[in-house]
Coordinates of C-alpha atoms and ligand atoms in Angstrom, one line a residue:
M1 CA -162.5 -198.0 30.7
T2 CA -160.4 -200.9 29.5
Q3 CA -158.7 -200.8 26.2
T4 CA -156.1 -202.6 24.1
R5 CA -153.8 -200.0 22.7
T6 CA -152.9 -200.5 19.1
R7 CA -149.4 -199.3 18.2
S8 CA -149.0 -197.5 15.0
T9 CA -146.7 -200.1 13.5
E10 CA -149.4 -202.8 13.6
I11 CA -151.6 -200.8 11.2
A12 CA -148.9 -198.9 9.3
N13 CA -150.3 -200.3 6.1
A14 CA -154.0 -200.4 6.8
F15 CA -155.0 -200.6 3.2
A16 CA -155.8 -204.1 1.8
P17 CA -154.3 -205.1 -0.5
P18 CA -151.1 -203.2 0.6
F19 CA -150.7 -199.8 -0.9
D20 CA -148.3 -199.7 -3.9
G21 CA -146.9 -196.2 -4.1
Q22 CA -145.0 -196.7 -7.4
A23 CA -148.1 -198.0 -9.2
A24 CA -150.3 -195.3 -7.8
S25 CA -147.7 -192.6 -8.8
A26 CA -147.7 -193.8 -12.4
A27 CA -151.5 -193.9 -12.5
Y28 CA -152.0 -190.5 -11.1
R29 CA -149.2 -188.8 -13.0
S30 CA -150.8 -190.0 -16.3
A31 CA -154.3 -189.1 -15.1
L32 CA -153.2 -185.6 -14.1
Q33 CA -151.5 -185.0 -17.4
V34 CA -154.7 -185.9 -19.3
I35 CA -156.9 -183.8 -16.9
G36 CA -154.4 -180.9 -17.0
A37 CA -154.6 -180.8 -20.8
A38 CA -158.4 -180.2 -20.6
E39 CA -158.5 -177.8 -17.7
P40 CA -155.2 -177.2 -15.9
R41 CA -156.9 -175.5 -12.9
V42 CA -158.7 -178.7 -12.1
A43 CA -155.5 -180.7 -12.1
D44 CA -154.0 -178.0 -9.9
A45 CA -156.9 -178.3 -7.4
I46 CA -156.5 -182.1 -7.3
R47 CA -152.8 -181.7 -6.6
A48 CA -153.4 -179.1 -3.9
E49 CA -156.1 -181.2 -2.2
L50 CA -153.6 -184.0 -1.7
A51 CA -151.0 -181.6 -0.4
D52 CA -153.5 -180.1 2.1
Q53 CA -154.8 -183.5 3.2
R54 CA -151.2 -184.7 3.8
A55 CA -150.3 -181.6 5.8
S56 CA -153.0 -181.5 8.5
L57 CA -154.3 -183.8 11.3
K58 CA -157.7 -184.7 9.9
L59 CA -160.1 -185.4 12.8
I60 CA -163.4 -184.9 11.0
A61 CA -165.4 -187.9 12.2
S62 CA -167.2 -188.3 8.8
E63 CA -164.1 -188.3 6.6
N64 CA -161.5 -190.9 5.7
Y65 CA -158.9 -191.7 3.0
A66 CA -160.2 -194.2 0.5
S67 CA -157.6 -196.6 -1.1
P68 CA -156.3 -195.7 -4.5
A69 CA -158.1 -198.8 -5.9
V70 CA -161.4 -197.2 -4.7
L71 CA -160.5 -193.8 -6.0
L72 CA -159.2 -195.0 -9.4
T73 CA -162.3 -197.1 -10.0
M74 CA -164.4 -193.9 -9.9
G75 CA -162.5 -192.3 -12.8
T76 CA -163.7 -194.7 -15.5
W77 CA -166.2 -195.1 -18.3
L78 CA -168.6 -196.9 -16.1
S79 CA -169.7 -193.4 -15.5
D80 CA -171.0 -193.0 -19.0
K81 CA -173.6 -195.7 -18.9
Y82 CA -177.3 -195.3 -18.0
A83 CA -178.7 -198.3 -16.1
E84 CA -182.0 -197.4 -14.5
G85 CA -183.6 -200.5 -12.9
T86 CA -181.9 -203.3 -11.0
V87 CA -179.5 -206.1 -11.9
G88 CA -180.9 -208.0 -14.9
H89 CA -184.0 -205.8 -15.1
R90 CA -183.0 -202.5 -16.7
F91 CA -184.9 -199.9 -18.6
Y92 CA -181.8 -199.4 -20.8
A93 CA -180.0 -201.7 -23.2
A94 CA -176.5 -203.1 -22.9
C95 CA -176.1 -202.9 -19.1
Q96 CA -174.2 -206.2 -18.7
N97 CA -171.1 -204.5 -17.2
I98 CA -173.1 -202.3 -14.8
D99 CA -175.0 -205.5 -13.8
A100 CA -171.6 -207.2 -13.1
V101 CA -170.4 -204.4 -10.8
E102 CA -173.7 -203.9 -9.1
R103 CA -174.1 -207.6 -8.4
L104 CA -170.5 -207.7 -6.9
A105 CA -171.3 -204.7 -4.6
V106 CA -174.5 -206.3 -3.5
D107 CA -172.9 -209.7 -2.9
H108 CA -170.0 -208.1 -0.9
A109 CA -172.4 -206.0 1.1
R110 CA -174.6 -208.9 2.0
A111 CA -171.6 -211.1 3.0
L112 CA -169.9 -208.4 4.9
F113 CA -172.9 -207.3 7.0
G114 CA -174.8 -210.7 7.0
A115 CA -177.7 -208.9 5.5
P116 CA -180.6 -210.7 3.7
H117 CA -180.8 -207.9 1.1
A118 CA -178.6 -205.0 -0.1
Y119 CA -179.3 -202.1 -2.4
V120 CA -176.2 -200.2 -3.5
Q121 CA -177.6 -197.5 -5.8
P122 CA -178.1 -194.5 -3.4
H123 CA -175.7 -191.7 -4.3
S124 CA -175.3 -190.5 -0.7
G125 CA -176.4 -191.1 2.8
I126 CA -179.3 -188.7 2.4
D127 CA -180.5 -190.6 -0.7
A128 CA -180.2 -193.9 1.2
N129 CA -182.4 -192.5 3.9
L130 CA -185.0 -191.3 1.4
V131 CA -185.1 -194.7 -0.3
A132 CA -185.6 -196.3 3.2
F133 CA -188.4 -193.8 4.2
W134 CA -190.3 -194.4 0.9
A135 CA -189.7 -198.1 1.0
I136 CA -191.2 -198.3 4.4
L137 CA -194.1 -196.0 3.4
A138 CA -194.6 -198.2 0.3
Q139 CA -194.6 -201.4 2.2
R140 CA -196.7 -200.3 5.2
I141 CA -199.0 -197.7 3.8
E142 CA -199.2 -198.0 0.0
S143 CA -199.3 -201.8 -0.4
P144 CA -202.2 -202.3 2.0
A145 CA -204.1 -199.4 0.2
L146 CA -203.6 -201.1 -3.2
A147 CA -204.8 -204.4 -1.7
R148 CA -207.9 -202.7 -0.2
A149 CA -208.7 -201.3 -3.6
S150 CA -207.9 -204.7 -5.3
V151 CA -205.4 -203.1 -7.8
K152 CA -201.7 -203.8 -8.4
H153 CA -200.4 -200.4 -9.3
V154 CA -201.0 -196.8 -8.1
N155 CA -201.9 -195.8 -11.7
D156 CA -205.0 -198.1 -11.3
L157 CA -206.4 -196.3 -8.3
S158 CA -209.4 -194.1 -8.7
D159 CA -208.8 -190.4 -8.2
A160 CA -210.5 -190.5 -4.8
D161 CA -208.4 -193.5 -3.6
W162 CA -205.3 -191.9 -4.9
A163 CA -206.0 -188.7 -3.0
A164 CA -206.7 -190.7 0.2
L165 CA -203.4 -192.6 -0.3
R166 CA -201.4 -189.4 -0.8
S167 CA -202.9 -187.9 2.3
A168 CA -202.1 -191.1 4.3
L169 CA -198.5 -191.1 3.0
G170 CA -198.1 -187.5 4.2
N171 CA -199.6 -188.2 7.6
Q172 CA -197.2 -190.6 9.2
R173 CA -195.1 -190.3 12.3
M174 CA -191.3 -190.7 12.8
L175 CA -189.4 -190.7 16.1
G176 CA -185.6 -190.1 15.9
M177 CA -182.7 -188.8 17.9
A178 CA -182.7 -185.0 18.4
L179 CA -180.1 -183.1 16.4
D180 CA -178.4 -181.6 19.5
A181 CA -178.2 -185.1 21.1
G182 CA -176.2 -186.3 18.1
G183 CA -179.0 -187.3 15.6
H184 CA -178.8 -186.4 11.9
L185 CA -180.8 -183.8 10.1
T186 CA -182.5 -186.5 8.0
H187 CA -184.0 -188.0 11.1
G188 CA -186.9 -185.5 11.1
F189 CA -185.2 -182.1 11.4
R190 CA -187.7 -179.5 10.1
P191 CA -185.5 -177.8 7.5
N192 CA -184.8 -181.2 6.0
I193 CA -187.4 -183.0 3.8
S194 CA -187.7 -185.7 6.5
G195 CA -189.2 -183.1 8.9
K196 CA -191.6 -181.9 6.2
M197 CA -192.7 -185.4 5.1
F198 CA -193.4 -186.8 8.6
H199 CA -195.0 -185.7 11.9
Q200 CA -191.8 -185.9 13.9
S201 CA -190.8 -186.2 17.5
S202 CA -187.4 -186.7 18.9
Y203 CA -185.8 -188.3 21.8
G204 CA -182.8 -186.7 23.5
T205 CA -180.3 -188.0 26.0
D206 CA -180.3 -188.0 29.8
A207 CA -179.7 -184.5 31.3
H208 CA -177.1 -185.8 33.7
T209 CA -175.3 -188.8 32.0
E210 CA -175.9 -187.5 28.5
L211 CA -176.5 -191.1 27.6
L212 CA -179.4 -192.5 25.5
D213 CA -182.2 -193.2 27.9
Y214 CA -184.0 -196.3 26.6
A215 CA -186.8 -196.0 29.1
E216 CA -187.6 -192.5 27.9
V217 CA -187.4 -193.7 24.2
R218 CA -189.9 -196.4 25.2
R219 CA -192.2 -193.9 26.9
M220 CA -192.1 -191.6 24.0
A221 CA -192.7 -194.4 21.5
R222 CA -195.7 -195.6 23.4
E223 CA -197.2 -192.1 23.5
F224 CA -196.3 -191.0 19.9
K225 CA -196.8 -194.4 18.2
P226 CA -194.4 -193.7 15.2
L227 CA -194.6 -195.6 11.9
I228 CA -190.8 -195.4 11.9
L229 CA -188.4 -195.5 14.9
I230 CA -185.0 -194.3 13.8
A231 CA -181.8 -195.1 15.7
G232 CA -178.4 -193.9 14.6
Y233 CA -176.4 -190.7 14.9
S234 CA -173.8 -188.3 13.6
A235 CA -172.4 -187.1 16.9
Y236 CA -173.2 -189.5 19.7
P237 CA -170.0 -191.0 21.2
R238 CA -171.5 -194.2 22.5
K239 CA -172.8 -197.6 21.3
V240 CA -176.5 -198.1 20.9
N241 CA -178.3 -201.3 22.0
F242 CA -180.3 -202.2 18.9
A243 CA -181.9 -205.2 20.5
V244 CA -183.6 -202.9 22.9
M245 CA -184.5 -200.4 20.1
R246 CA -186.1 -203.3 18.2
E247 CA -188.0 -204.4 21.3
I248 CA -189.4 -200.9 21.6
A249 CA -190.3 -200.7 17.9
D250 CA -192.1 -204.1 18.1
E251 CA -194.0 -203.0 21.2
V252 CA -195.6 -200.0 19.4
G253 CA -195.8 -201.5 15.9
A254 CA -193.1 -199.3 14.4
T255 CA -190.6 -200.2 11.7
L256 CA -187.0 -199.9 13.1
M257 CA -184.7 -198.1 10.8
V258 CA -181.0 -197.7 11.7
D259 CA -178.8 -195.2 10.1
M260 CA -175.3 -196.5 10.6
A261 CA -173.7 -194.0 8.3
H262 CA -171.0 -193.1 10.9
F263 CA -170.2 -196.4 12.4
A264 CA -170.6 -198.9 9.5
G265 CA -166.9 -199.5 9.6
L266 CA -167.1 -200.6 13.2
V267 CA -170.0 -203.0 12.3
A268 CA -168.0 -204.3 9.3
G269 CA -164.9 -204.7 11.4
K270 CA -166.8 -206.6 14.1
V271 CA -166.1 -203.9 16.8
F272 CA -169.9 -203.7 17.2
T273 CA -171.3 -207.2 17.5
G274 CA -174.3 -208.8 19.3
D275 CA -176.9 -206.3 20.4
F276 CA -174.7 -203.5 19.1
D277 CA -174.8 -204.7 15.5
P278 CA -177.9 -203.1 13.9
V279 CA -178.3 -205.3 10.9
P280 CA -180.0 -208.3 12.5
F281 CA -182.3 -206.1 14.5
A282 CA -183.3 -203.3 12.1
H283 CA -186.0 -203.9 9.5
V284 CA -184.1 -201.4 7.3
T285 CA -180.5 -200.3 7.8
T286 CA -179.0 -197.4 5.9
T287 CA -175.4 -196.2 5.6
T288 CA -172.9 -194.1 3.8
T289 CA -170.0 -195.9 2.2
H290 CA -167.4 -193.1 2.7
K291 CA -167.0 -192.6 6.4
S292 CA -165.6 -195.3 8.7
L293 CA -166.3 -197.8 5.9
R294 CA -163.6 -196.1 3.8
G295 CA -165.3 -196.4 0.4
P296 CA -166.4 -194.0 -2.3
R297 CA -168.9 -191.3 -1.4
G298 CA -172.2 -193.0 -1.6
G299 CA -175.0 -194.7 0.3
M300 CA -176.5 -198.1 0.7
V301 CA -179.6 -199.8 2.1
L302 CA -179.7 -203.2 3.8
C303 CA -183.0 -204.7 4.8
Q304 CA -185.0 -207.7 5.9
P305 CA -186.7 -209.7 3.1
E306 CA -190.1 -208.1 3.5
F307 CA -188.8 -204.7 2.5
A308 CA -186.5 -205.9 -0.3
D309 CA -188.9 -205.3 -3.3
A310 CA -189.8 -201.9 -2.0
V311 CA -186.1 -200.9 -1.4
D312 CA -185.2 -202.1 -4.9
R313 CA -187.7 -199.5 -6.3
G314 CA -185.4 -196.7 -5.1
C315 CA -185.3 -195.8 -8.8
P316 CA -187.9 -194.6 -9.8
M317 CA -189.1 -193.8 -6.3
V318 CA -186.6 -191.2 -5.4
L319 CA -183.5 -191.9 -7.5
G320 CA -182.6 -191.7 -11.2
G321 CA -179.9 -193.6 -13.0
P322 CA -177.3 -195.3 -10.7
L323 CA -173.7 -194.2 -10.8
G324 CA -172.0 -197.3 -12.3
Q325 CA -168.5 -196.0 -11.5
V326 CA -169.5 -195.5 -7.8
M327 CA -171.2 -198.9 -7.5
A328 CA -168.0 -200.4 -8.8
A329 CA -165.9 -198.5 -6.3
K330 CA -168.3 -199.7 -3.6
A331 CA -167.6 -203.2 -4.7
V332 CA -163.9 -202.6 -4.4
A333 CA -164.2 -201.0 -1.0
L334 CA -166.5 -203.7 0.3
A335 CA -164.1 -206.4 -0.9
E336 CA -161.3 -204.5 1.0
A337 CA -163.5 -204.4 4.1
R338 CA -163.9 -208.2 3.9
Q339 CA -160.2 -208.7 4.3
P340 CA -158.9 -209.5 7.8
E341 CA -156.9 -206.3 7.8
F342 CA -160.1 -204.3 8.0
A343 CA -161.0 -205.8 11.4
T344 CA -157.6 -204.7 12.7
Y345 CA -158.2 -201.2 11.2
A346 CA -161.7 -201.0 12.8
T347 CA -160.4 -202.1 16.2
A348 CA -157.7 -199.5 15.9
I349 CA -160.3 -196.8 15.1
A350 CA -162.0 -197.5 18.5
D351 CA -158.7 -197.9 20.4
N352 CA -157.5 -194.5 19.0
A353 CA -160.8 -192.8 20.0
H354 CA -160.4 -194.2 23.5
S355 CA -156.8 -192.9 23.6
L356 CA -157.8 -189.5 22.3
A357 CA -160.6 -189.3 24.9
D358 CA -158.3 -190.4 27.8
G359 CA -155.7 -187.9 26.7
L360 CA -158.2 -185.0 26.6
M361 CA -159.7 -185.9 29.9
R362 CA -156.3 -186.3 31.6
H363 CA -155.7 -182.6 30.6
G364 CA -159.0 -181.7 32.3
A365 CA -161.2 -181.4 29.2
R366 CA -164.9 -182.3 29.5
L367 CA -166.3 -184.8 27.0
V368 CA -170.0 -185.3 26.4
T369 CA -170.9 -188.6 28.1
G370 CA -167.5 -188.6 29.8
G371 CA -165.8 -190.7 27.0
T372 CA -166.4 -192.8 23.9
D373 CA -167.0 -196.3 22.8
N374 CA -167.1 -195.7 19.1
H375 CA -165.0 -193.7 16.6
L376 CA -165.7 -190.2 17.9
V377 CA -165.3 -187.8 20.8
L378 CA -167.5 -184.8 21.5
L379 CA -165.4 -182.2 23.3
D380 CA -167.3 -179.5 25.2
V381 CA -165.2 -176.3 24.7
T382 CA -167.1 -174.1 27.1
S383 CA -164.5 -174.8 29.9
F384 CA -162.0 -173.1 27.6
G385 CA -164.3 -170.1 27.4
L386 CA -164.8 -170.7 23.7
T387 CA -167.6 -171.4 21.2
G388 CA -167.3 -174.4 18.9
R389 CA -166.8 -172.0 16.1
Q390 CA -163.8 -170.3 17.7
A391 CA -162.3 -173.7 18.7
E392 CA -162.7 -175.1 15.2
S393 CA -161.0 -172.0 13.6
A394 CA -158.1 -171.9 16.1
L395 CA -157.5 -175.7 15.6
V396 CA -157.6 -175.4 11.8
E397 CA -155.2 -172.5 12.0
S398 CA -152.9 -174.8 14.0
G399 CA -153.1 -177.7 11.5
I400 CA -155.8 -179.7 13.2
V401 CA -159.0 -180.1 11.1
T402 CA -162.2 -180.8 13.1
N403 CA -165.7 -179.5 12.9
R404 CA -167.7 -177.6 15.4
N405 CA -170.8 -179.5 16.7
A406 CA -173.7 -178.8 19.0
I407 CA -173.6 -180.5 22.4
P408 CA -176.8 -181.6 24.2
R409 CA -178.9 -178.5 25.2
D410 CA -176.3 -176.3 23.6
P411 CA -176.5 -172.7 24.8
N412 CA -174.8 -171.4 21.6
G413 CA -177.2 -173.1 19.1
A414 CA -176.4 -175.0 16.0
W415 CA -174.3 -172.3 14.2
Y416 CA -171.7 -171.2 16.9
T417 CA -172.2 -174.4 19.0
S418 CA -170.3 -175.3 22.2
G419 CA -168.4 -178.4 21.0
V420 CA -166.0 -179.9 18.5
R421 CA -166.5 -183.4 17.2
L422 CA -163.3 -185.4 16.8
G423 CA -163.1 -188.7 14.9
T424 CA -160.3 -191.2 14.4
P425 CA -161.1 -193.1 11.1
A426 CA -158.9 -190.9 8.9
L427 CA -155.8 -190.7 11.1
T428 CA -156.1 -194.5 11.8
S429 CA -156.0 -195.0 8.0
R430 CA -152.6 -193.2 8.0
G431 CA -151.4 -195.6 10.7
F432 CA -151.7 -193.5 13.8
G433 CA -151.8 -195.5 17.0
A434 CA -152.9 -194.9 20.5
D435 CA -149.7 -193.1 21.6
D436 CA -150.0 -190.8 18.6
M437 CA -153.6 -190.0 19.5
D438 CA -152.5 -189.2 23.0
R439 CA -150.1 -186.7 21.6
V440 CA -152.8 -185.3 19.4
A441 CA -155.0 -184.8 22.5
T442 CA -152.2 -182.8 24.1
L443 CA -151.8 -180.6 21.0
I444 CA -155.6 -179.9 21.0
V445 CA -155.6 -178.9 24.6
E446 CA -152.6 -176.7 24.2
V447 CA -154.2 -174.8 21.3
L448 CA -157.6 -174.4 23.0
G449 CA -155.9 -173.4 26.3
D450 CA -154.0 -170.7 24.4
T451 CA -157.1 -169.3 22.5
R452 CA -159.1 -166.3 23.8
P453 CA -162.4 -164.9 22.5
T454 CA -162.0 -161.4 21.1
V455 CA -163.9 -158.8 23.2
T456 CA -166.4 -156.8 21.1
A457 CA -167.0 -153.0 21.2
D458 CA -169.9 -153.5 23.8
G459 CA -167.5 -155.4 26.1
S460 CA -169.0 -158.9 25.5
N461 CA -167.1 -161.9 24.1
S462 CA -167.3 -162.4 20.3
K463 CA -168.7 -165.9 19.4
A464 CA -166.6 -166.1 16.2
K465 CA -163.5 -164.0 16.6
Y466 CA -160.5 -165.2 18.7
A467 CA -156.9 -164.6 19.3
L468 CA -154.3 -167.4 19.5
G469 CA -151.2 -167.0 21.7
E470 CA -148.1 -165.7 20.0
G471 CA -146.4 -168.4 18.0
R472 CA -148.9 -171.1 19.1
A473 CA -150.3 -172.0 15.6
A474 CA -146.8 -172.3 14.2
R475 CA -145.5 -174.5 17.1
T476 CA -148.5 -176.8 16.9
R477 CA -148.3 -177.0 13.1
S478 CA -144.7 -178.1 13.3
A479 CA -145.5 -180.7 16.1
A480 CA -148.4 -182.0 13.9
L481 CA -146.1 -182.3 10.9
E482 CA -143.8 -184.5 12.9
L483 CA -146.6 -186.9 13.6
L484 CA -147.8 -186.6 10.0
D485 CA -144.4 -187.3 8.6
A486 CA -144.1 -190.4 10.7
H487 CA -147.4 -191.7 9.1
P488 CA -147.4 -190.5 5.5
L489 CA -150.7 -190.4 3.6
Y490 CA -150.4 -192.7 0.6
P491 CA -146.7 -193.4 1.2
G492 CA -144.7 -193.3 -2.0
L493 CA -147.3 -191.6 -4.0
D494 CA -145.5 -188.8 -5.9
L495 CA -147.4 -186.7 -8.3
G496 CA -144.2 -185.3 -9.8
Ligands
LIG501 N1 -176.8 -190.1 8.0 C1 -175.9 -189.8 8.9 C2 -176.1 -190.4 10.3 C3 -174.9 -188.9 8.6 O1 -174.0 -188.6 9.6 C4 -174.8 -188.3 7.3 C5 -173.7 -187.4 6.9 O2 -173.1 -186.7 7.6 C6 -175.8 -188.7 6.4 C7 -176.8 -189.6 6.8 C8 -175.8 -188.1 5.1 O3 -174.8 -188.5 4.2 P1 -174.4 -187.8 2.9 O4 -173.7 -186.6 3.2 O5 -173.7 -188.8 2.1 O6 -175.8 -187.5 2.2

């Protein structure tokens, strides 16, 4: 595996424009004074959260640190405005300022991702996926039904035609990545609405290599004939070839939907290009804006022109009024992501993941697929004799925040699991470089190597309880603090 190591100094100020600690301190001190006067306990929690985030190694692959510009944009009166509809076509009056921020977010999104169309209203990734599902159903099932009945609107259908359409909408098939292979619960998992809306089937990964097996996806697609083929993941540590996925979708008449929630930052920062950039290949691409893209919590849908009208009907299809303050923050984050510094940041995310993976493997740890080529690493903790739950807790106790995650064909199921997922977007935002990540890998292995499952009364190992070696948590915490102090979060931000 080749890699260019990014030294921490090159990305020490990864925010664009550069972070101004003095200005941010003034802004937040005033804000906390105002908030504290209304409910002091909320102001306390806000202060405590910053302190907590500053004091731990955050390796949760879906989290990041948004810039103060993004965060401050959310705390504004744009929140107080209703604006159902789309830019210039609202069901409420006096929406000119919401129009302005929504238009900016759309323009930035289209330019950043080279997308023909962007819809920035979804409140989260789940909402973005719901909009996408219903836009695809509207375009591919509802529109032809309306045309057959020679009507323009569902309200004009006869009761019998409406009943037939509802039944057709509820009888479609979706093929997505299995949850324990790294897929997301919105890709057809039964407890999620996607599994209840669609007849669902899922593709896994190869039993030996643990890599996506495109021939198997093709075989399943031919047999299952889905309306929607979904690509994208939450816990798969490799790139996906979207050109091949589109070829498969075309062969079986499926609509290709890509959920790039996790790796949108790598697409924006041109780490994933060519066949690995989903936007030119997918009919519909969804994303969150708060993970590697480093924006506010929210979602977004990008699509080819044929789906644009249907996607823009997200409200009233599945959404209510858009969040003006969050669309504004998306515009700020997307403007930041269009700066050249963001490409440096995205490259550093991937370099750091490589370094973390190399460091873990050098210490003998087993990684699912044997490495990474994106922003995350899936560490199999069974060789340490632990469940994911024990590993997660022991690491948190030692100042390293990760989350447990199922590994393919996980013997411990989705609750206890056998893995921990480690991601680099957040620490890279702090300016961590490859050498720092190598040190983090050592700390992780030291903690897990010094953690034992508690033996229960019947002599078996507990799946949740564990014991850490004497003094281990404190030693690791202090080593973590050294790294954290060298890369302060929001340097110069002092809440007073
Ligand atoms: N899609 C993928 C691939 C995800 O990983 C996630 C979140 O973890 C989501 C969708 C849902 O995003 P949200 O939590 O914003 O609803």
